[in-house]
Structures are given as C-alpha cells and as structure tokens.
PDB file of C-alpha atoms in Angstrom:
ATOM      1  CA  MET A  37       0.000   0.000   0.000  1.00 42.00           C
ATOM      2  CA  SER A  38       1.399   3.383  -0.978  1.00 41.00           C
ATOM      3  CA  ILE A  39       1.981   6.280   1.389  1.00 42.00           C
ATOM      4  CA  MET A  40      -0.525   8.307  -0.617  1.00 44.00           C
ATOM      5  CA  GLN A  41      -3.181   5.630   0.003  1.00 49.00           C
ATOM      6  CA  ASN A  42      -2.382   5.634   3.746  1.00 87.00           C
ATOM      7  CA  GLU A  43      -2.713   9.421   3.853  1.00 87.00           C
ATOM      8  CA  ARG A  44      -6.044   9.219   2.042  1.00 88.00           C
ATOM      9  CA  GLU A  45      -7.288   6.532   4.434  1.00 93.00           C
ATOM     10  CA  LEU A  46      -6.246   8.617   7.446  1.00 94.00           C
ATOM     11  CA  GLN A  47      -7.988  11.651   5.929  1.00 94.00           C
ATOM     12  CA  VAL A  48     -11.184   9.607   5.569  1.00 96.00           C
ATOM     13  CA  ILE A  49     -10.910   8.061   9.030  1.00 96.00           C
ATOM     14  CA  GLN A  50     -10.413  11.389  10.796  1.00 96.00           C
ATOM     15  CA  ALA A  51     -13.255  13.002   8.864  1.00 97.00           C
ATOM     16  CA  ALA A  52     -15.482   9.974   9.454  1.00 97.00           C
ATOM     17  CA  TYR A  53     -14.838  10.113  13.195  1.00 96.00           C
ATOM     18  CA  THR A  54     -16.230  13.648  13.231  1.00 96.00           C
ATOM     19  CA  VAL A  55     -19.322  12.646  11.269  1.00 97.00           C
ATOM     20  CA  PHE A  56     -20.048   9.440  13.183  1.00 96.00           C
ATOM     21  CA  ILE A  57     -19.655  11.127  16.579  1.00 94.00           C
ATOM     22  CA  ARG A  58     -22.077  13.854  15.481  1.00 94.00           C
ATOM     23  CA  TYR A  59     -24.754  11.766  13.714  1.00 94.00           C
ATOM     24  CA  GLY A  60     -24.199   8.194  14.865  1.00 93.00           C
ATOM     25  CA  PHE A  61     -23.935   5.220  12.569  1.00 93.00           C
ATOM     26  CA  ALA A  62     -27.505   4.918  11.304  1.00 92.00           C
ATOM     27  CA  ARG A  63     -27.915   8.547  10.234  1.00 94.00           C
ATOM     28  CA  THR A  64     -24.520   8.870   8.571  1.00 95.00           C
ATOM     29  CA  THR A  65     -24.356   8.361   4.818  1.00 96.00           C
ATOM     30  CA  MET A  66     -21.435   7.772   2.502  1.00 97.00           C
ATOM     31  CA  GLY A  67     -22.257  11.203   1.075  1.00 97.00           C
ATOM     32  CA  ASP A  68     -21.777  12.760   4.538  1.00 97.00           C
ATOM     33  CA  LEU A  69     -18.461  10.964   4.930  1.00 97.00           C
ATOM     34  CA  ALA A  70     -17.236  11.962   1.473  1.00 97.00           C
ATOM     35  CA  LYS A  71     -18.191  15.601   2.004  1.00 97.00           C
ATOM     36  CA  GLU A  72     -16.413  15.816   5.374  1.00 97.00           C
ATOM     37  CA  ALA A  73     -13.313  14.145   3.910  1.00 97.00           C
ATOM     38  CA  GLY A  74     -13.284  16.525   0.938  1.00 96.00           C
ATOM     39  CA  LEU A  75     -13.807  13.703  -1.548  1.00 96.00           C
ATOM     40  CA  SER A  76     -16.419  12.794  -4.095  1.00 96.00           C
ATOM     41  CA  ARG A  77     -18.563   9.759  -3.267  1.00 96.00           C
ATOM     42  CA  PRO A  78     -16.923   7.719  -6.052  1.00 96.00           C
ATOM     43  CA  ALA A  79     -13.479   8.636  -4.667  1.00 95.00           C
ATOM     44  CA  LEU A  80     -14.569   7.539  -1.191  1.00 96.00           C
ATOM     45  CA  TYR A  81     -15.752   4.189  -2.584  1.00 96.00           C
ATOM     46  CA  LEU A  82     -12.257   3.680  -3.985  1.00 94.00           C
ATOM     47  CA  VAL A  83     -10.898   3.952  -0.444  1.00 94.00           C
ATOM     48  CA  TYR A  84     -13.635   1.996   1.407  1.00 95.00           C
ATOM     49  CA  PRO A  85     -16.405  -0.113  -0.148  1.00 95.00           C
ATOM     50  CA  GLY A  86     -19.067   0.905   2.364  1.00 94.00           C
ATOM     51  CA  LYS A  87     -20.042   2.676   5.553  1.00 94.00           C
ATOM     52  CA  ALA A  88     -19.444  -0.369   7.766  1.00 91.00           C
ATOM     53  CA  GLU A  89     -15.867  -0.650   6.489  1.00 93.00           C
ATOM     54  CA  VAL A  90     -15.281   3.042   7.155  1.00 95.00           C
ATOM     55  CA  PHE A  91     -16.650   2.640  10.656  1.00 93.00           C
ATOM     56  CA  GLU A  92     -14.496  -0.438  11.266  1.00 91.00           C
ATOM     57  CA  ALA A  93     -11.440   1.589  10.229  1.00 93.00           C
ATOM     58  CA  VAL A  94     -12.481   4.398  12.602  1.00 94.00           C
ATOM     59  CA  LEU A  95     -12.810   1.895  15.468  1.00 91.00           C
ATOM     60  CA  GLY A  96      -9.352   0.502  14.714  1.00 91.00           C
ATOM     61  CA  TRP A  97      -7.855   3.993  14.617  1.00 94.00           C
ATOM     62  CA  MET A  98      -9.585   4.890  17.896  1.00 93.00           C
ATOM     63  CA  ILE A  99      -8.442   1.764  19.768  1.00 94.00           C
ATOM     64  CA  ASP A 100      -4.885   2.265  18.485  1.00 94.00           C
ATOM     65  CA  SER A 101      -4.980   5.816  19.806  1.00 95.00           C
ATOM     66  CA  MET A 102      -6.490   4.807  23.156  1.00 95.00           C
ATOM     67  CA  LEU A 103      -4.060   1.954  23.734  1.00 96.00           C
ATOM     68  CA  GLY A 104      -1.182   4.259  22.800  1.00 97.00           C
ATOM     69  CA  THR A 105      -2.374   6.822  25.329  1.00 97.00           C
ATOM     70  CA  ILE A 106      -2.651   4.134  27.986  1.00 97.00           C
ATOM     71  CA  ALA A 107       0.847   2.817  27.239  1.00 96.00           C
ATOM     72  CA  ASN A 108       2.289   6.339  27.465  1.00 97.00           C
ATOM     73  CA  THR A 109       0.496   7.449  30.627  1.00 98.00           C
ATOM     74  CA  LEU A 110      -0.033   4.389  32.827  1.00 97.00           C
ATOM     75  CA  GLN A 111       2.323   4.400  35.796  1.00 97.00           C
ATOM     76  CA  PRO A 112       3.662   0.997  36.915  1.00 95.00           C
ATOM     77  CA  ASP A 113       3.635   1.986  40.590  1.00 96.00           C
ATOM     78  CA  TRP A 114      -0.080   2.818  40.653  1.00 97.00           C
ATOM     79  CA  PRO A 115      -2.347   0.460  42.593  1.00 97.00           C
ATOM     80  CA  LEU A 116      -4.410  -1.932  40.467  1.00 97.00           C
ATOM     81  CA  ALA A 117      -7.681  -0.038  40.927  1.00 97.00           C
ATOM     82  CA  LYS A 118      -6.086   3.209  39.707  1.00 98.00           C
ATOM     83  CA  LYS A 119      -4.595   1.452  36.680  1.00 98.00           C
ATOM     84  CA  LEU A 120      -7.945  -0.086  35.753  1.00 98.00           C
ATOM     85  CA  MET A 121      -9.810   3.195  36.216  1.00 98.00           C
ATOM     86  CA  HIS A 122      -7.209   4.925  34.047  1.00 98.00           C
ATOM     87  CA  VAL A 123      -7.878   2.410  31.265  1.00 98.00           C
ATOM     88  CA  PHE A 124     -11.643   2.820  31.572  1.00 97.00           C
ATOM     89  CA  GLU A 125     -11.432   6.626  31.692  1.00 97.00           C
ATOM     90  CA  ILE A 126      -9.675   6.543  28.327  1.00 97.00           C
ATOM     91  CA  CYS A 127     -11.530   3.672  26.656  1.00 95.00           C
ATOM     92  CA  SER A 128     -15.043   3.913  28.083  1.00 94.00           C
ATOM     93  CA  ILE A 129     -15.866   7.102  29.943  1.00 96.00           C
ATOM     94  CA  LYS A 130     -14.260   9.611  27.568  1.00 95.00           C
ATOM     95  CA  PRO A 131     -15.879   8.074  24.437  1.00 92.00           C
ATOM     96  CA  TYR A 132     -19.196   7.799  26.315  1.00 94.00           C
ATOM     97  CA  ASP A 133     -18.994  11.524  27.137  1.00 94.00           C
ATOM     98  CA  GLU A 134     -18.368  12.349  23.464  1.00 92.00           C
ATOM     99  CA  ILE A 135     -21.326  10.252  22.310  1.00 91.00           C
ATOM    100  CA  LYS A 136     -23.664  11.667  24.952  1.00 92.00           C
ATOM    101  CA  LYS A 137     -22.971  15.221  23.712  1.00 92.00           C
ATOM    102  CA  HIS A 138     -24.717  14.326  20.446  1.00 92.00           C
ATOM    103  CA  PRO A 139     -28.293  12.993  20.683  1.00 89.00           C
ATOM    104  CA  ASP A 140     -28.154  11.573  17.140  1.00 91.00           C
ATOM    105  CA  ALA A 141     -25.103   9.468  18.021  1.00 90.00           C
ATOM    106  CA  GLN A 142     -26.709   7.346  20.754  1.00 88.00           C
ATOM    107  CA  ASP A 143     -26.680   4.296  18.485  1.00 88.00           C
ATOM    108  CA  LEU A 144     -22.892   4.231  18.890  1.00 88.00           C
ATOM    109  CA  LEU A 145     -23.313   2.928  22.452  1.00 84.00           C
ATOM    110  CA  SER A 146     -24.220  -0.508  21.078  1.00 79.00           C
ATOM    111  CA  LEU A 147     -23.312  -1.203  17.489  1.00 72.00           C
ATOM    112  CA  ASP A 148     -23.442  -4.994  17.445  1.00 65.00           C
ATOM    113  CA  SER A 149     -27.195  -4.832  16.791  1.00 61.00           C
ATOM    114  CA  GLN A 150     -26.551  -2.851  13.587  1.00 66.00           C
ATOM    115  CA  ILE A 151     -23.272  -4.417  12.447  1.00 70.00           C
ATOM    116  CA  PRO A 152     -22.927  -7.857  14.044  1.00 67.00           C
ATOM    117  CA  GLY A 153     -19.421  -8.442  15.352  1.00 70.00           C
ATOM    118  CA  ILE A 154     -18.165  -4.881  14.755  1.00 70.00           C
ATOM    119  CA  GLU A 155     -17.217  -4.393  18.408  1.00 73.00           C
ATOM    120  CA  GLN A 156     -15.353  -7.706  18.775  1.00 80.00           C
ATOM    121  CA  VAL A 157     -11.912  -6.589  17.593  1.00 79.00           C
ATOM    122  CA  PRO A 158     -11.634  -3.359  19.638  1.00 86.00           C
ATOM    123  CA  TYR A 159     -12.967  -5.096  22.747  1.00 88.00           C
ATOM    124  CA  ALA A 160     -10.628  -8.054  22.206  1.00 91.00           C
ATOM    125  CA  ARG A 161      -7.670  -5.670  22.050  1.00 93.00           C
ATOM    126  CA  LEU A 162      -8.842  -3.874  25.194  1.00 94.00           C
ATOM    127  CA  GLN A 163      -9.277  -7.242  26.907  1.00 95.00           C
ATOM    128  CA  VAL A 164      -5.625  -8.079  26.165  1.00 96.00           C
ATOM    129  CA  CYS A 165      -4.623  -4.782  27.791  1.00 96.00           C
ATOM    130  CA  LEU A 166      -6.680  -5.624  30.891  1.00 97.00           C
ATOM    131  CA  GLU A 167      -5.268  -9.160  31.012  1.00 97.00           C
ATOM    132  CA  GLY A 168      -1.786  -7.670  31.163  1.00 96.00           C
ATOM    133  CA  LEU A 169      -2.738  -5.501  34.125  1.00 97.00           C
ATOM    134  CA  LEU A 170      -4.509  -8.353  35.898  1.00 97.00           C
ATOM    135  CA  ALA A 171      -2.069 -11.230  35.275  1.00 96.00           C
ATOM    136  CA  GLU A 172       0.204 -10.718  38.270  1.00 95.00           C
ATOM    137  CA  PRO A 173      -2.487  -9.768  40.837  1.00 96.00           C
ATOM    138  CA  VAL A 174      -4.680 -12.694  39.744  1.00 96.00           C
ATOM    139  CA  ALA A 175      -1.779 -15.161  39.954  1.00 94.00           C
ATOM    140  CA  ALA A 176      -0.900 -13.909  43.442  1.00 94.00           C
ATOM    141  CA  SER A 177      -4.515 -13.949  44.652  1.00 93.00           C
ATOM    142  CA  GLY A 178      -5.171 -17.663  44.561  1.00 86.00           C
ATOM    143  CA  LEU A 179      -8.475 -17.156  42.721  1.00 89.00           C
ATOM    144  CA  GLU A 180      -9.422 -20.028  40.463  1.00 91.00           C
ATOM    145  CA  GLN A 181     -10.252 -17.728  37.541  1.00 93.00           C
ATOM    146  CA  SER A 182      -7.630 -16.680  35.038  1.00 96.00           C
ATOM    147  CA  ALA A 183      -6.706 -13.100  34.180  1.00 96.00           C
ATOM    148  CA  THR A 184      -8.402 -13.704  30.824  1.00 97.00           C
ATOM    149  CA  GLU A 185     -11.690 -14.722  32.458  1.00 97.00           C
ATOM    150  CA  ILE A 186     -11.623 -11.810  34.880  1.00 97.00           C
ATOM    151  CA  ALA A 187     -10.730  -9.287  32.152  1.00 97.00           C
ATOM    152  CA  ARG A 188     -13.540 -10.615  29.942  1.00 95.00           C
ATOM    153  CA  THR A 189     -16.055 -10.429  32.791  1.00 96.00           C
ATOM    154  CA  LEU A 190     -14.975  -6.924  33.778  1.00 96.00           C
ATOM    155  CA  LEU A 191     -15.169  -5.738  30.184  1.00 94.00           C
ATOM    156  CA  ALA A 192     -18.624  -7.277  29.713  1.00 93.00           C
ATOM    157  CA  ALA A 193     -19.834  -5.508  32.851  1.00 95.00           C
ATOM    158  CA  VAL A 194     -18.489  -2.165  31.637  1.00 94.00           C
ATOM    159  CA  ARG A 195     -20.172  -2.643  28.244  1.00 90.00           C
ATOM    160  CA  GLY A 196     -23.449  -3.172  30.060  1.00 91.00           C
ATOM    161  CA  PHE A 197     -22.835  -0.171  32.293  1.00 95.00           C
ATOM    162  CA  LYS A 198     -22.634   2.062  29.205  1.00 91.00           C
ATOM    163  CA  LEU A 199     -26.190   1.079  28.330  1.00 88.00           C
ATOM    164  CA  ALA A 200     -27.517   1.367  31.895  1.00 92.00           C
ATOM    165  CA  ALA A 201     -25.791   4.595  32.984  1.00 94.00           C
ATOM    166  CA  GLN A 202     -27.783   7.795  33.156  1.00 93.00           C
ATOM    167  CA  ASP A 203     -24.759   9.995  32.485  1.00 94.00           C
ATOM    168  CA  SER A 204     -20.968   9.900  32.632  1.00 94.00           C
ATOM    169  CA  THR A 205     -20.907  10.434  36.403  1.00 96.00           C
ATOM    170  CA  ASP A 206     -23.159   7.407  36.833  1.00 97.00           C
ATOM    171  CA  LEU A 207     -21.008   5.407  34.408  1.00 97.00           C
ATOM    172  CA  ARG A 208     -17.855   6.329  36.296  1.00 98.00           C
ATOM    173  CA  ASP A 209     -19.495   5.336  39.611  1.00 98.00           C
ATOM    174  CA  LEU A 210     -20.619   1.960  38.248  1.00 98.00           C
ATOM    175  CA  ILE A 211     -17.183   1.190  36.829  1.00 98.00           C
ATOM    176  CA  GLU A 212     -15.414   2.392  39.958  1.00 98.00           C
ATOM    177  CA  ARG A 213     -17.530   0.111  42.180  1.00 97.00           C
ATOM    178  CA  GLN A 214     -16.788  -2.880  39.969  1.00 97.00           C
ATOM    179  CA  VAL A 215     -13.071  -2.067  39.901  1.00 97.00           C
ATOM    180  CA  GLN A 216     -12.934  -1.599  43.692  1.00 97.00           C
ATOM    181  CA  TRP A 217     -14.684  -4.925  44.292  1.00 96.00           C
ATOM    182  CA  LEU A 218     -12.249  -6.637  41.963  1.00 95.00           C
ATOM    183  CA  ALA A 219      -9.234  -4.979  43.593  1.00 94.00           C
ATOM    184  CA  VAL A 220     -10.426  -6.113  47.042  1.00 94.00           C
ATOM    185  CA  ALA A 221     -10.971  -9.677  45.760  1.00 92.00           C
ATOM    186  CA  LEU A 222      -7.434  -9.780  44.406  1.00 90.00           C
ATOM    187  CA  VAL A 223      -5.743  -8.691  47.639  1.00 79.00           C
TER     188      VAL A 223
END
C-alpha cells in the first residue's frame, strides 16, 4: 500500500470520526463521509467499499490511539484499581462523554445490533490490555479464575454499564464500584 493511500485513508478516518460522533452510525451516509473528507462519493468508494468498512477503520484507529495513550500514561507503581480506572477513563468514559454530547449518536453505544461483530476486535484488544494488568495480581490472589476470564467479565460488565448509565458520572461510579470490588478480591 502506498503512502498516498495511507494518507487518504487517514484523511477519511479522521473526517469519518467527526461525522459518526455527530450523527451516529444509522444517520450517517457515505455522502456525509465523502463531504467531510473533501472527496467525491466515487473517490470515497475507492478507499472503502461501504459505511461499515469506514466505521471499522475508525474503530481501529480509535483503539490504536487509546491503547497508545494508555501505554504512554499508565504508571507501573499505581495500585491496580487506579490502573484499571485509568484504562476505563480513556476507553469507556471519555468516548461515552463524546457520544452523549450528540443525541443523534446514541446508536454508537451498542453497534453490534446494527453491524454484528463490529465491536469484537476493539474489545478483544482492550481485553488483552486488561489481562496484562490483571495477570500478576490474579496469579498472586489464589483465585481459580484466570486473568483472561476476569478481564472478559470486567469488560462485559463495563459494556453493560454504558447502556444502563444515566450519564458519565453514573457510568464512572458503576465502573469504579466494579473495579474496587475486583481490587479487594485480588488482595
């Protein structure tokens, strides 16, 4: 793939992020995406064959960015609960806040109903991050569950919290309770 193609893809992804966060998935059209990216619709179709593929690229770009931020800011001497909350602030609460600012974007809180499987890859990558944070405390705890099982359960709970929360303060409280309970169980 040429550098020019990568630049074009990044141009589309960054423009698409703006459109999706404003209008959500369902209300966004390829025309909206092309216009924001400064391309014609036919030119956009040369880069991505459809809206779902554009959105998948946006999700990949976002998770790369979030995991990079986590890697650059997470402090190894922080207690487990602080590390986990740091991850969820970046990967759950901040995106939730952005979505909640735009009433038309509420469908972004649960995309699997619209595009089955779309959330699997970003959540799988986030789960690996959590497994890394949990591996040592879980091994030392004597719990029968693995770091993978605990990370998966914690992530599933947080996904559900996004749908149940009334606002970002409520979301943060729900996640913080879950993280504190887990941290106590691992001591």
